[in-house]
JSON list of C-alpha atoms in Angstrom, two decimals:
[
{"chain": "A", "resi": 1, "resn": "UNK", "atom": "CA", "xyz": [-11.29, -16.12, -125.43]},
{"chain": "A", "resi": 2, "resn": "UNK", "atom": "CA", "xyz": [-9.78, -16.57, -121.97]},
{"chain": "A", "resi": 3, "resn": "UNK", "atom": "CA", "xyz": [-11.17, -14.41, -119.45]},
{"chain": "A", "resi": 4, "resn": "UNK", "atom": "CA", "xyz": [-8.68, -11.90, -118.06]},
{"chain": "A", "resi": 5, "resn": "UNK", "atom": "CA", "xyz": [-9.18, -12.71, -114.31]},
{"chain": "A", "resi": 6, "resn": "UNK", "atom": "CA", "xyz": [-7.76, -16.54, -115.49]},
{"chain": "A", "resi": 7, "resn": "UNK", "atom": "CA", "xyz": [-4.79, -15.45, -117.62]},
{"chain": "A", "resi": 8, "resn": "UNK", "atom": "CA", "xyz": [-3.56, -12.67, -114.86]},
{"chain": "A", "resi": 9, "resn": "UNK", "atom": "CA", "xyz": [-4.03, -15.74, -111.97]},
{"chain": "A", "resi": 10, "resn": "UNK", "atom": "CA", "xyz": [-1.78, -17.62, -114.29]},
{"chain": "A", "resi": 11, "resn": "UNK", "atom": "CA", "xyz": [0.70, -14.84, -115.06]},
{"chain": "A", "resi": 12, "resn": "UNK", "atom": "CA", "xyz": [1.09, -13.87, -111.05]},
{"chain": "A", "resi": 13, "resn": "UNK", "atom": "CA", "xyz": [1.54, -17.34, -110.11]},
{"chain": "A", "resi": 14, "resn": "UNK", "atom": "CA", "xyz": [4.23, -17.71, -112.98]},
{"chain": "A", "resi": 15, "resn": "UNK", "atom": "CA", "xyz": [5.89, -14.46, -111.99]},
{"chain": "A", "resi": 16, "resn": "UNK", "atom": "CA", "xyz": [5.85, -15.32, -108.18]},
{"chain": "A", "resi": 17, "resn": "UNK", "atom": "CA", "xyz": [6.52, -18.76, -108.22]},
{"chain": "A", "resi": 18, "resn": "UNK", "atom": "CA", "xyz": [10.07, -18.19, -110.18]},
{"chain": "A", "resi": 19, "resn": "UNK", "atom": "CA", "xyz": [11.45, -15.21, -107.12]},
{"chain": "A", "resi": 20, "resn": "UNK", "atom": "CA", "xyz": [13.19, -16.42, -104.26]},
{"chain": "A", "resi": 21, "resn": "UNK", "atom": "CA", "xyz": [12.02, -14.97, -100.93]},
{"chain": "A", "resi": 22, "resn": "UNK", "atom": "CA", "xyz": [13.54, -11.39, -100.28]},
{"chain": "A", "resi": 23, "resn": "UNK", "atom": "CA", "xyz": [14.65, -9.01, -102.84]},
{"chain": "A", "resi": 24, "resn": "UNK", "atom": "CA", "xyz": [13.59, -11.24, -106.04]},
{"chain": "A", "resi": 25, "resn": "UNK", "atom": "CA", "xyz": [9.79, -11.78, -104.39]},
{"chain": "A", "resi": 26, "resn": "UNK", "atom": "CA", "xyz": [9.89, -7.39, -104.17]},
{"chain": "A", "resi": 27, "resn": "UNK", "atom": "CA", "xyz": [11.26, -6.83, -107.68]},
{"chain": "A", "resi": 28, "resn": "UNK", "atom": "CA", "xyz": [8.74, -9.55, -109.21]},
{"chain": "A", "resi": 29, "resn": "UNK", "atom": "CA", "xyz": [5.81, -7.88, -106.96]},
{"chain": "A", "resi": 30, "resn": "UNK", "atom": "CA", "xyz": [6.79, -4.61, -108.23]},
{"chain": "A", "resi": 31, "resn": "UNK", "atom": "CA", "xyz": [6.91, -5.74, -112.00]},
{"chain": "A", "resi": 32, "resn": "UNK", "atom": "CA", "xyz": [2.97, -7.20, -111.61]},
{"chain": "A", "resi": 33, "resn": "UNK", "atom": "CA", "xyz": [1.56, -4.00, -109.93]},
{"chain": "A", "resi": 34, "resn": "UNK", "atom": "CA", "xyz": [3.23, -1.65, -112.51]},
{"chain": "A", "resi": 35, "resn": "UNK", "atom": "CA", "xyz": [1.70, -3.81, -115.35]},
{"chain": "A", "resi": 36, "resn": "UNK", "atom": "CA", "xyz": [-1.55, -4.37, -113.90]},
{"chain": "A", "resi": 37, "resn": "UNK", "atom": "CA", "xyz": [-2.10, -0.85, -112.96]},
{"chain": "A", "resi": 38, "resn": "UNK", "atom": "CA", "xyz": [-2.08, 0.35, -116.71]},
{"chain": "A", "resi": 39, "resn": "UNK", "atom": "CA", "xyz": [-5.65, 1.25, -117.46]},
{"chain": "A", "resi": 40, "resn": "UNK", "atom": "CA", "xyz": [-6.57, -1.24, -119.91]},
{"chain": "A", "resi": 41, "resn": "UNK", "atom": "CA", "xyz": [-5.28, -4.27, -117.84]},
{"chain": "A", "resi": 42, "resn": "UNK", "atom": "CA", "xyz": [-7.05, -2.83, -114.59]},
{"chain": "A", "resi": 43, "resn": "UNK", "atom": "CA", "xyz": [-10.25, -2.22, -116.43]},
{"chain": "A", "resi": 44, "resn": "UNK", "atom": "CA", "xyz": [-10.20, -6.03, -118.29]},
{"chain": "A", "resi": 45, "resn": "UNK", "atom": "CA", "xyz": [-9.56, -7.58, -114.75]},
{"chain": "A", "resi": 46, "resn": "UNK", "atom": "CA", "xyz": [-12.65, -6.27, -113.11]},
{"chain": "A", "resi": 47, "resn": "UNK", "atom": "CA", "xyz": [-14.68, -6.45, -115.87]},
{"chain": "A", "resi": 48, "resn": "UNK", "atom": "CA", "xyz": [-14.09, -10.16, -116.25]},
{"chain": "A", "resi": 49, "resn": "UNK", "atom": "CA", "xyz": [-14.50, -10.54, -112.53]},
{"chain": "A", "resi": 50, "resn": "UNK", "atom": "CA", "xyz": [-17.97, -8.66, -112.92]},
{"chain": "A", "resi": 51, "resn": "UNK", "atom": "CA", "xyz": [-19.14, -11.06, -115.82]},
{"chain": "A", "resi": 52, "resn": "UNK", "atom": "CA", "xyz": [-18.67, -14.31, -113.23]},
{"chain": "A", "resi": 53, "resn": "UNK", "atom": "CA", "xyz": [-20.88, -13.99, -110.32]},
{"chain": "A", "resi": 54, "resn": "UNK", "atom": "CA", "xyz": [-19.65, -17.39, -109.23]},
{"chain": "A", "resi": 55, "resn": "UNK", "atom": "CA", "xyz": [-16.29, -16.07, -108.55]},
{"chain": "A", "resi": 56, "resn": "UNK", "atom": "CA", "xyz": [-17.63, -13.00, -106.67]},
{"chain": "A", "resi": 57, "resn": "UNK", "atom": "CA", "xyz": [-19.33, -15.14, -104.25]},
{"chain": "A", "resi": 58, "resn": "UNK", "atom": "CA", "xyz": [-16.37, -17.01, -103.26]},
{"chain": "A", "resi": 59, "resn": "UNK", "atom": "CA", "xyz": [-14.41, -13.58, -103.06]},
{"chain": "A", "resi": 60, "resn": "UNK", "atom": "CA", "xyz": [-16.80, -12.09, -100.06]},
{"chain": "A", "resi": 61, "resn": "UNK", "atom": "CA", "xyz": [-15.05, -13.87, -97.25]},
{"chain": "A", "resi": 62, "resn": "UNK", "atom": "CA", "xyz": [-11.97, -11.49, -98.15]},
{"chain": "A", "resi": 63, "resn": "UNK", "atom": "CA", "xyz": [-14.02, -8.40, -98.86]},
{"chain": "A", "resi": 64, "resn": "UNK", "atom": "CA", "xyz": [-15.16, -6.11, -96.06]},
{"chain": "A", "resi": 65, "resn": "UNK", "atom": "CA", "xyz": [-15.03, -2.28, -95.15]},
{"chain": "A", "resi": 66, "resn": "UNK", "atom": "CA", "xyz": [-11.72, -1.75, -93.40]},
{"chain": "A", "resi": 67, "resn": "UNK", "atom": "CA", "xyz": [-11.84, 0.21, -89.92]},
{"chain": "A", "resi": 68, "resn": "UNK", "atom": "CA", "xyz": [-9.58, 2.89, -91.33]},
{"chain": "A", "resi": 69, "resn": "UNK", "atom": "CA", "xyz": [-12.23, 3.93, -94.00]},
{"chain": "A", "resi": 70, "resn": "UNK", "atom": "CA", "xyz": [-11.54, 2.23, -97.09]},
{"chain": "A", "resi": 71, "resn": "UNK", "atom": "CA", "xyz": [-13.27, -0.91, -98.75]},
{"chain": "A", "resi": 72, "resn": "UNK", "atom": "CA", "xyz": [-11.36, -4.31, -99.60]},
{"chain": "A", "resi": 73, "resn": "UNK", "atom": "CA", "xyz": [-12.64, -5.93, -102.58]},
{"chain": "A", "resi": 74, "resn": "UNK", "atom": "CA", "xyz": [-10.65, -9.37, -102.87]},
{"chain": "A", "resi": 75, "resn": "UNK", "atom": "CA", "xyz": [-10.10, -9.75, -106.89]},
{"chain": "A", "resi": 76, "resn": "UNK", "atom": "CA", "xyz": [-7.90, -13.13, -106.79]},
{"chain": "A", "resi": 77, "resn": "UNK", "atom": "CA", "xyz": [-7.35, -15.46, -103.72]},
{"chain": "A", "resi": 78, "resn": "UNK", "atom": "CA", "xyz": [-4.56, -17.85, -104.36]},
{"chain": "A", "resi": 79, "resn": "UNK", "atom": "CA", "xyz": [-3.54, -17.94, -100.94]},
{"chain": "A", "resi": 80, "resn": "UNK", "atom": "CA", "xyz": [-0.98, -18.87, -99.68]},
{"chain": "A", "resi": 81, "resn": "UNK", "atom": "CA", "xyz": [1.10, -17.89, -102.65]},
{"chain": "A", "resi": 82, "resn": "UNK", "atom": "CA", "xyz": [-0.73, -14.74, -103.21]},
{"chain": "A", "resi": 83, "resn": "UNK", "atom": "CA", "xyz": [-3.68, -12.28, -103.01]},
{"chain": "A", "resi": 84, "resn": "UNK", "atom": "CA", "xyz": [-4.88, -9.62, -105.10]},
{"chain": "A", "resi": 85, "resn": "UNK", "atom": "CA", "xyz": [-7.28, -7.09, -104.12]},
{"chain": "A", "resi": 86, "resn": "UNK", "atom": "CA", "xyz": [-8.82, -3.41, -104.57]},
{"chain": "A", "resi": 87, "resn": "UNK", "atom": "CA", "xyz": [-8.61, -0.91, -102.01]},
{"chain": "A", "resi": 88, "resn": "UNK", "atom": "CA", "xyz": [-10.99, 2.06, -102.30]},
{"chain": "A", "resi": 89, "resn": "UNK", "atom": "CA", "xyz": [-10.91, 5.36, -100.54]},
{"chain": "A", "resi": 90, "resn": "UNK", "atom": "CA", "xyz": [-14.47, 7.47, -101.16]},
{"chain": "A", "resi": 91, "resn": "UNK", "atom": "CA", "xyz": [-14.76, 11.20, -100.49]},
{"chain": "A", "resi": 92, "resn": "UNK", "atom": "CA", "xyz": [-17.24, 10.71, -98.10]},
{"chain": "A", "resi": 93, "resn": "UNK", "atom": "CA", "xyz": [-15.65, 7.77, -96.15]},
{"chain": "A", "resi": 94, "resn": "UNK", "atom": "CA", "xyz": [-14.88, 8.43, -92.49]},
{"chain": "A", "resi": 95, "resn": "UNK", "atom": "CA", "xyz": [-11.34, 8.11, -92.25]},
{"chain": "A", "resi": 96, "resn": "UNK", "atom": "CA", "xyz": [-9.57, 6.32, -89.37]},
{"chain": "A", "resi": 97, "resn": "UNK", "atom": "CA", "xyz": [-5.69, 7.17, -88.48]},
{"chain": "A", "resi": 98, "resn": "UNK", "atom": "CA", "xyz": [-3.71, 4.43, -89.87]},
{"chain": "A", "resi": 99, "resn": "UNK", "atom": "CA", "xyz": [-1.07, 3.37, -87.25]},
{"chain": "A", "resi": 100, "resn": "UNK", "atom": "CA", "xyz": [2.59, 2.66, -87.93]},
{"chain": "A", "resi": 101, "resn": "UNK", "atom": "CA", "xyz": [2.71, -1.17, -89.09]},
{"chain": "A", "resi": 102, "resn": "UNK", "atom": "CA", "xyz": [4.66, -3.88, -91.03]},
{"chain": "A", "resi": 103, "resn": "UNK", "atom": "CA", "xyz": [3.04, -6.83, -92.81]},
{"chain": "A", "resi": 104, "resn": "UNK", "atom": "CA", "xyz": [3.43, -10.61, -92.34]},
{"chain": "A", "resi": 105, "resn": "UNK", "atom": "CA", "xyz": [4.21, -10.77, -96.09]},
{"chain": "A", "resi": 106, "resn": "UNK", "atom": "CA", "xyz": [5.81, -8.61, -98.29]},
{"chain": "A", "resi": 107, "resn": "UNK", "atom": "CA", "xyz": [3.07, -5.83, -99.55]},
{"chain": "A", "resi": 108, "resn": "UNK", "atom": "CA", "xyz": [3.08, -4.21, -103.03]},
{"chain": "A", "resi": 109, "resn": "UNK", "atom": "CA", "xyz": [0.63, -1.62, -104.14]},
{"chain": "A", "resi": 110, "resn": "UNK", "atom": "CA", "xyz": [-0.12, 0.63, -107.39]},
{"chain": "A", "resi": 111, "resn": "UNK", "atom": "CA", "xyz": [-2.23, 3.78, -107.51]},
{"chain": "A", "resi": 112, "resn": "UNK", "atom": "CA", "xyz": [-5.23, 3.66, -110.02]},
{"chain": "A", "resi": 113, "resn": "UNK", "atom": "CA", "xyz": [-6.73, 7.11, -109.20]},
{"chain": "A", "resi": 114, "resn": "UNK", "atom": "CA", "xyz": [-5.92, 9.63, -106.58]},
{"chain": "A", "resi": 115, "resn": "UNK", "atom": "CA", "xyz": [-3.03, 9.34, -104.40]},
{"chain": "A", "resi": 116, "resn": "UNK", "atom": "CA", "xyz": [-1.42, 9.31, -100.62]},
{"chain": "A", "resi": 117, "resn": "UNK", "atom": "CA", "xyz": [1.30, 10.01, -98.55]},
{"chain": "A", "resi": 118, "resn": "UNK", "atom": "CA", "xyz": [3.51, 6.90, -97.31]},
{"chain": "A", "resi": 119, "resn": "UNK", "atom": "CA", "xyz": [5.78, 7.82, -94.36]},
{"chain": "A", "resi": 120, "resn": "UNK", "atom": "CA", "xyz": [8.79, 5.18, -93.52]},
{"chain": "A", "resi": 121, "resn": "UNK", "atom": "CA", "xyz": [9.91, 5.02, -90.19]},
{"chain": "A", "resi": 122, "resn": "UNK", "atom": "CA", "xyz": [12.51, 2.75, -88.02]},
{"chain": "A", "resi": 123, "resn": "UNK", "atom": "CA", "xyz": [13.53, 2.59, -84.31]},
{"chain": "A", "resi": 124, "resn": "UNK", "atom": "CA", "xyz": [14.99, 5.84, -83.08]},
{"chain": "A", "resi": 125, "resn": "UNK", "atom": "CA", "xyz": [15.76, 6.48, -79.26]},
{"chain": "A", "resi": 126, "resn": "UNK", "atom": "CA", "xyz": [15.20, 10.34, -80.13]},
{"chain": "A", "resi": 127, "resn": "UNK", "atom": "CA", "xyz": [12.40, 9.89, -81.95]},
{"chain": "A", "resi": 128, "resn": "UNK", "atom": "CA", "xyz": [8.59, 9.79, -81.40]},
{"chain": "A", "resi": 129, "resn": "UNK", "atom": "CA", "xyz": [7.38, 7.99, -78.16]},
{"chain": "A", "resi": 130, "resn": "UNK", "atom": "CA", "xyz": [5.10, 4.91, -79.37]},
{"chain": "A", "resi": 131, "resn": "UNK", "atom": "CA", "xyz": [3.41, 1.90, -77.38]},
{"chain": "A", "resi": 132, "resn": "UNK", "atom": "CA", "xyz": [3.94, -1.18, -79.67]},
{"chain": "A", "resi": 133, "resn": "UNK", "atom": "CA", "xyz": [1.27, -3.90, -80.27]},
{"chain": "A", "resi": 134, "resn": "UNK", "atom": "CA", "xyz": [1.28, -7.21, -81.59]},
{"chain": "A", "resi": 135, "resn": "UNK", "atom": "CA", "xyz": [-1.69, -7.80, -84.25]},
{"chain": "A", "resi": 136, "resn": "UNK", "atom": "CA", "xyz": [-2.84, -11.22, -85.12]},
{"chain": "A", "resi": 137, "resn": "UNK", "atom": "CA", "xyz": [-6.14, -12.54, -86.40]},
{"chain": "A", "resi": 138, "resn": "UNK", "atom": "CA", "xyz": [-9.10, -12.84, -84.08]},
{"chain": "A", "resi": 139, "resn": "UNK", "atom": "CA", "xyz": [-10.68, -16.26, -84.73]},
{"chain": "A", "resi": 140, "resn": "UNK", "atom": "CA", "xyz": [-13.72, -15.61, -82.96]},
{"chain": "A", "resi": 141, "resn": "UNK", "atom": "CA", "xyz": [-14.57, -12.55, -84.32]},
{"chain": "A", "resi": 142, "resn": "UNK", "atom": "CA", "xyz": [-12.97, -12.91, -87.73]},
{"chain": "A", "resi": 143, "resn": "UNK", "atom": "CA", "xyz": [-11.34, -9.49, -87.09]},
{"chain": "A", "resi": 144, "resn": "UNK", "atom": "CA", "xyz": [-8.04, -8.39, -85.64]},
{"chain": "A", "resi": 145, "resn": "UNK", "atom": "CA", "xyz": [-6.37, -8.53, -82.31]},
{"chain": "A", "resi": 146, "resn": "UNK", "atom": "CA", "xyz": [-4.02, -6.17, -80.43]},
{"chain": "A", "resi": 147, "resn": "UNK", "atom": "CA", "xyz": [-1.93, -7.41, -77.88]},
{"chain": "A", "resi": 148, "resn": "UNK", "atom": "CA", "xyz": [0.21, -4.37, -76.31]},
{"chain": "A", "resi": 149, "resn": "UNK", "atom": "CA", "xyz": [3.86, -5.26, -76.07]},
{"chain": "A", "resi": 150, "resn": "UNK", "atom": "CA", "xyz": [5.52, -2.05, -74.58]},
{"chain": "A", "resi": 151, "resn": "UNK", "atom": "CA", "xyz": [6.66, 1.63, -75.50]},
{"chain": "A", "resi": 152, "resn": "UNK", "atom": "CA", "xyz": [9.41, 2.42, -77.71]},
{"chain": "A", "resi": 153, "resn": "UNK", "atom": "CA", "xyz": [10.62, 5.54, -80.16]},
{"chain": "A", "resi": 154, "resn": "UNK", "atom": "CA", "xyz": [10.29, 5.39, -83.95]},
{"chain": "A", "resi": 155, "resn": "UNK", "atom": "CA", "xyz": [12.11, 8.38, -86.07]},
{"chain": "A", "resi": 156, "resn": "UNK", "atom": "CA", "xyz": [10.85, 9.25, -89.80]},
{"chain": "A", "resi": 157, "resn": "UNK", "atom": "CA", "xyz": [13.41, 8.24, -92.49]},
{"chain": "A", "resi": 158, "resn": "UNK", "atom": "CA", "xyz": [11.22, 9.77, -94.81]},
{"chain": "A", "resi": 159, "resn": "UNK", "atom": "CA", "xyz": [7.86, 10.35, -96.68]},
{"chain": "A", "resi": 160, "resn": "UNK", "atom": "CA", "xyz": [6.99, 9.41, -100.10]},
{"chain": "A", "resi": 161, "resn": "UNK", "atom": "CA", "xyz": [4.04, 11.09, -102.31]},
{"chain": "A", "resi": 162, "resn": "UNK", "atom": "CA", "xyz": [2.24, 8.47, -104.64]},
{"chain": "A", "resi": 163, "resn": "UNK", "atom": "CA", "xyz": [-0.10, 9.51, -107.13]},
{"chain": "A", "resi": 164, "resn": "UNK", "atom": "CA", "xyz": [-1.76, 7.69, -109.95]},
{"chain": "A", "resi": 165, "resn": "UNK", "atom": "CA", "xyz": [0.69, 5.54, -112.00]},
{"chain": "A", "resi": 166, "resn": "UNK", "atom": "CA", "xyz": [3.04, 4.91, -108.93]},
{"chain": "A", "resi": 167, "resn": "UNK", "atom": "CA", "xyz": [3.79, 1.56, -107.85]},
{"chain": "A", "resi": 168, "resn": "UNK", "atom": "CA", "xyz": [5.87, 0.33, -105.16]},
{"chain": "A", "resi": 169, "resn": "UNK", "atom": "CA", "xyz": [6.90, -2.90, -103.13]},
{"chain": "A", "resi": 170, "resn": "UNK", "atom": "CA", "xyz": [8.14, -3.28, -99.47]},
{"chain": "A", "resi": 171, "resn": "UNK", "atom": "CA", "xyz": [10.15, -5.69, -97.47]},
{"chain": "A", "resi": 172, "resn": "UNK", "atom": "CA", "xyz": [7.48, -7.37, -94.99]},
{"chain": "A", "resi": 173, "resn": "UNK", "atom": "CA", "xyz": [9.28, -5.95, -91.73]},
{"chain": "A", "resi": 174, "resn": "UNK", "atom": "CA", "xyz": [9.25, -2.22, -93.30]},
{"chain": "A", "resi": 175, "resn": "UNK", "atom": "CA", "xyz": [7.61, 0.27, -90.90]},
{"chain": "A", "resi": 176, "resn": "UNK", "atom": "CA", "xyz": [5.48, 2.56, -92.64]},
{"chain": "A", "resi": 177, "resn": "UNK", "atom": "CA", "xyz": [2.12, 4.68, -92.71]},
{"chain": "A", "resi": 178, "resn": "UNK", "atom": "CA", "xyz": [-0.28, 5.38, -95.41]},
{"chain": "A", "resi": 179, "resn": "UNK", "atom": "CA", "xyz": [-2.39, 8.82, -95.05]},
{"chain": "A", "resi": 180, "resn": "UNK", "atom": "CA", "xyz": [-5.06, 9.60, -97.35]},
{"chain": "A", "resi": 181, "resn": "UNK", "atom": "CA", "xyz": [-6.49, 13.09, -97.25]},
{"chain": "A", "resi": 182, "resn": "UNK", "atom": "CA", "xyz": [-9.72, 13.48, -95.88]},
{"chain": "A", "resi": 183, "resn": "UNK", "atom": "CA", "xyz": [-12.39, 14.18, -98.60]},
{"chain": "A", "resi": 184, "resn": "UNK", "atom": "CA", "xyz": [-10.12, 12.59, -101.42]},
{"chain": "A", "resi": 185, "resn": "UNK", "atom": "CA", "xyz": [-11.04, 9.56, -103.71]},
{"chain": "A", "resi": 186, "resn": "UNK", "atom": "CA", "xyz": [-8.38, 7.01, -104.19]},
{"chain": "A", "resi": 187, "resn": "UNK", "atom": "CA", "xyz": [-8.08, 3.79, -105.80]},
{"chain": "A", "resi": 188, "resn": "UNK", "atom": "CA", "xyz": [-5.18, 1.18, -105.37]},
{"chain": "A", "resi": 189, "resn": "UNK", "atom": "CA", "xyz": [-4.31, -2.14, -106.40]},
{"chain": "A", "resi": 190, "resn": "UNK", "atom": "CA", "xyz": [-3.13, -4.32, -103.54]},
{"chain": "A", "resi": 191, "resn": "UNK", "atom": "CA", "xyz": [-1.01, -7.67, -103.87]},
{"chain": "A", "resi": 192, "resn": "UNK", "atom": "CA", "xyz": [0.04, -9.58, -100.87]},
{"chain": "A", "resi": 193, "resn": "UNK", "atom": "CA", "xyz": [2.66, -12.77, -101.50]},
{"chain": "A", "resi": 194, "resn": "UNK", "atom": "CA", "xyz": [3.46, -15.56, -99.49]},
{"chain": "A", "resi": 195, "resn": "UNK", "atom": "CA", "xyz": [3.69, -14.98, -95.46]},
{"chain": "A", "resi": 196, "resn": "UNK", "atom": "CA", "xyz": [6.95, -14.73, -94.11]},
{"chain": "A", "resi": 197, "resn": "UNK", "atom": "CA", "xyz": [5.43, -14.43, -90.36]},
{"chain": "A", "resi": 198, "resn": "UNK", "atom": "CA", "xyz": [2.23, -14.85, -88.43]},
{"chain": "A", "resi": 199, "resn": "UNK", "atom": "CA", "xyz": [1.94, -11.64, -86.69]},
{"chain": "A", "resi": 200, "resn": "UNK", "atom": "CA", "xyz": [2.01, -7.71, -87.51]},
{"chain": "A", "resi": 201, "resn": "UNK", "atom": "CA", "xyz": [3.88, -5.14, -85.61]},
{"chain": "A", "resi": 202, "resn": "UNK", "atom": "CA", "xyz": [1.73, -2.17, -84.95]},
{"chain": "A", "resi": 203, "resn": "UNK", "atom": "CA", "xyz": [3.00, 1.45, -83.49]},
{"chain": "A", "resi": 204, "resn": "UNK", "atom": "CA", "xyz": [0.32, 3.70, -81.83]},
{"chain": "A", "resi": 205, "resn": "UNK", "atom": "CA", "xyz": [1.37, 6.94, -80.53]},
{"chain": "A", "resi": 206, "resn": "UNK", "atom": "CA", "xyz": [1.58, 6.92, -76.75]},
{"chain": "A", "resi": 207, "resn": "UNK", "atom": "CA", "xyz": [-1.62, 7.71, -75.38]},
{"chain": "A", "resi": 208, "resn": "UNK", "atom": "CA", "xyz": [-3.37, 7.07, -78.54]},
{"chain": "A", "resi": 209, "resn": "UNK", "atom": "CA", "xyz": [-6.71, 4.75, -78.52]},
{"chain": "A", "resi": 210, "resn": "UNK", "atom": "CA", "xyz": [-6.30, 1.46, -79.84]},
{"chain": "A", "resi": 211, "resn": "UNK", "atom": "CA", "xyz": [-8.86, -0.93, -79.54]},
{"chain": "A", "resi": 212, "resn": "UNK", "atom": "CA", "xyz": [-7.90, -4.56, -78.50]},
{"chain": "A", "resi": 213, "resn": "UNK", "atom": "CA", "xyz": [-10.31, -6.44, -80.89]},
{"chain": "A", "resi": 214, "resn": "UNK", "atom": "CA", "xyz": [-11.74, -5.29, -84.07]},
{"chain": "A", "resi": 215, "resn": "UNK", "atom": "CA", "xyz": [-14.35, -7.47, -86.12]},
{"chain": "A", "resi": 216, "resn": "UNK", "atom": "CA", "xyz": [-14.56, -7.74, -89.75]},
{"chain": "A", "resi": 217, "resn": "UNK", "atom": "CA", "xyz": [-17.26, -5.85, -91.45]},
{"chain": "A", "resi": 218, "resn": "UNK", "atom": "CA", "xyz": [-17.88, -8.21, -94.54]},
{"chain": "A", "resi": 219, "resn": "UNK", "atom": "CA", "xyz": [-19.32, -6.80, -97.63]},
{"chain": "A", "resi": 220, "resn": "UNK", "atom": "CA", "xyz": [-22.72, -8.38, -99.32]},
{"chain": "A", "resi": 221, "resn": "UNK", "atom": "CA", "xyz": [-22.48, -9.42, -102.67]},
{"chain": "A", "resi": 222, "resn": "UNK", "atom": "CA", "xyz": [-24.78, -6.36, -103.62]},
{"chain": "A", "resi": 223, "resn": "UNK", "atom": "CA", "xyz": [-22.07, -4.14, -101.81]},
{"chain": "A", "resi": 224, "resn": "UNK", "atom": "CA", "xyz": [-19.17, -5.75, -103.91]},
{"chain": "A", "resi": 225, "resn": "UNK", "atom": "CA", "xyz": [-20.94, -5.33, -107.25]},
{"chain": "A", "resi": 226, "resn": "UNK", "atom": "CA", "xyz": [-21.65, -1.71, -106.37]},
{"chain": "A", "resi": 227, "resn": "UNK", "atom": "CA", "xyz": [-18.17, -0.81, -105.10]},
{"chain": "A", "resi": 228, "resn": "UNK", "atom": "CA", "xyz": [-16.91, -2.57, -108.16]},
{"chain": "A", "resi": 229, "resn": "UNK", "atom": "CA", "xyz": [-19.04, -1.06, -110.83]},
{"chain": "A", "resi": 230, "resn": "UNK", "atom": "CA", "xyz": [-18.31, 2.32, -108.87]},
{"chain": "A", "resi": 231, "resn": "UNK", "atom": "CA", "xyz": [-14.54, 1.69, -109.21]},
{"chain": "A", "resi": 232, "resn": "UNK", "atom": "CA", "xyz": [-14.83, 0.81, -112.77]},
{"chain": "A", "resi": 233, "resn": "UNK", "atom": "CA", "xyz": [-16.35, 4.58, -113.85]},
{"chain": "A", "resi": 234, "resn": "UNK", "atom": "CA", "xyz": [-14.01, 6.16, -111.78]},
{"chain": "A", "resi": 235, "resn": "UNK", "atom": "CA", "xyz": [-11.02, 4.38, -113.99]},
{"chain": "A", "resi": 236, "resn": "UNK", "atom": "CA", "xyz": [-12.75, 4.84, -116.95]},
{"chain": "A", "resi": 237, "resn": "UNK", "atom": "CA", "xyz": [-13.88, 8.13, -116.90]}
]
């Protein structure tokens, strides 16, 4: 029998390769995450990955503890076409404040456990005063580099409350901010498709601290497997 991770990889290729950039890619990504987020599908993917140590070793370069307080586990790395990963926030994790941002690629996500609020924003001359940064990969630290662009104002379009079973897909230039409540547990599947840009726009409230350079804290193989096992326990309980 073919391992689930292989069949899902091929299925995602077929789904995304047939989609035109823009709305079709967003719809395909939404369809993919809506299907993969079904408990049986997610468990099959994680268990098939758990059973293949060689795959895990190849994914460690894309797996790390994010400065905003969640663990990122790469599940499938089929760049530049797509990457599928697992994001996990744990009750005792130290939450950072996520800045408003867009992405270099059209993002899609599905909630496996818990949930969060997502604020959608847009430029607004009478909105909240913000400082804009350009974020790009830092080749020296294998992390993130922030370069200040200038001051601007953003207004809130609306807030979406997302819970277990919800999925969404955004255009790459959608300005948004995810807020996971302190002390809560949240697991999501996250899909990035083909990049449409080289940098990300990041907005911090004027006067808020923003590090110019942040290195990645890569997970060890032991960390990866421990988090993967913990995620399986949460999903199957």
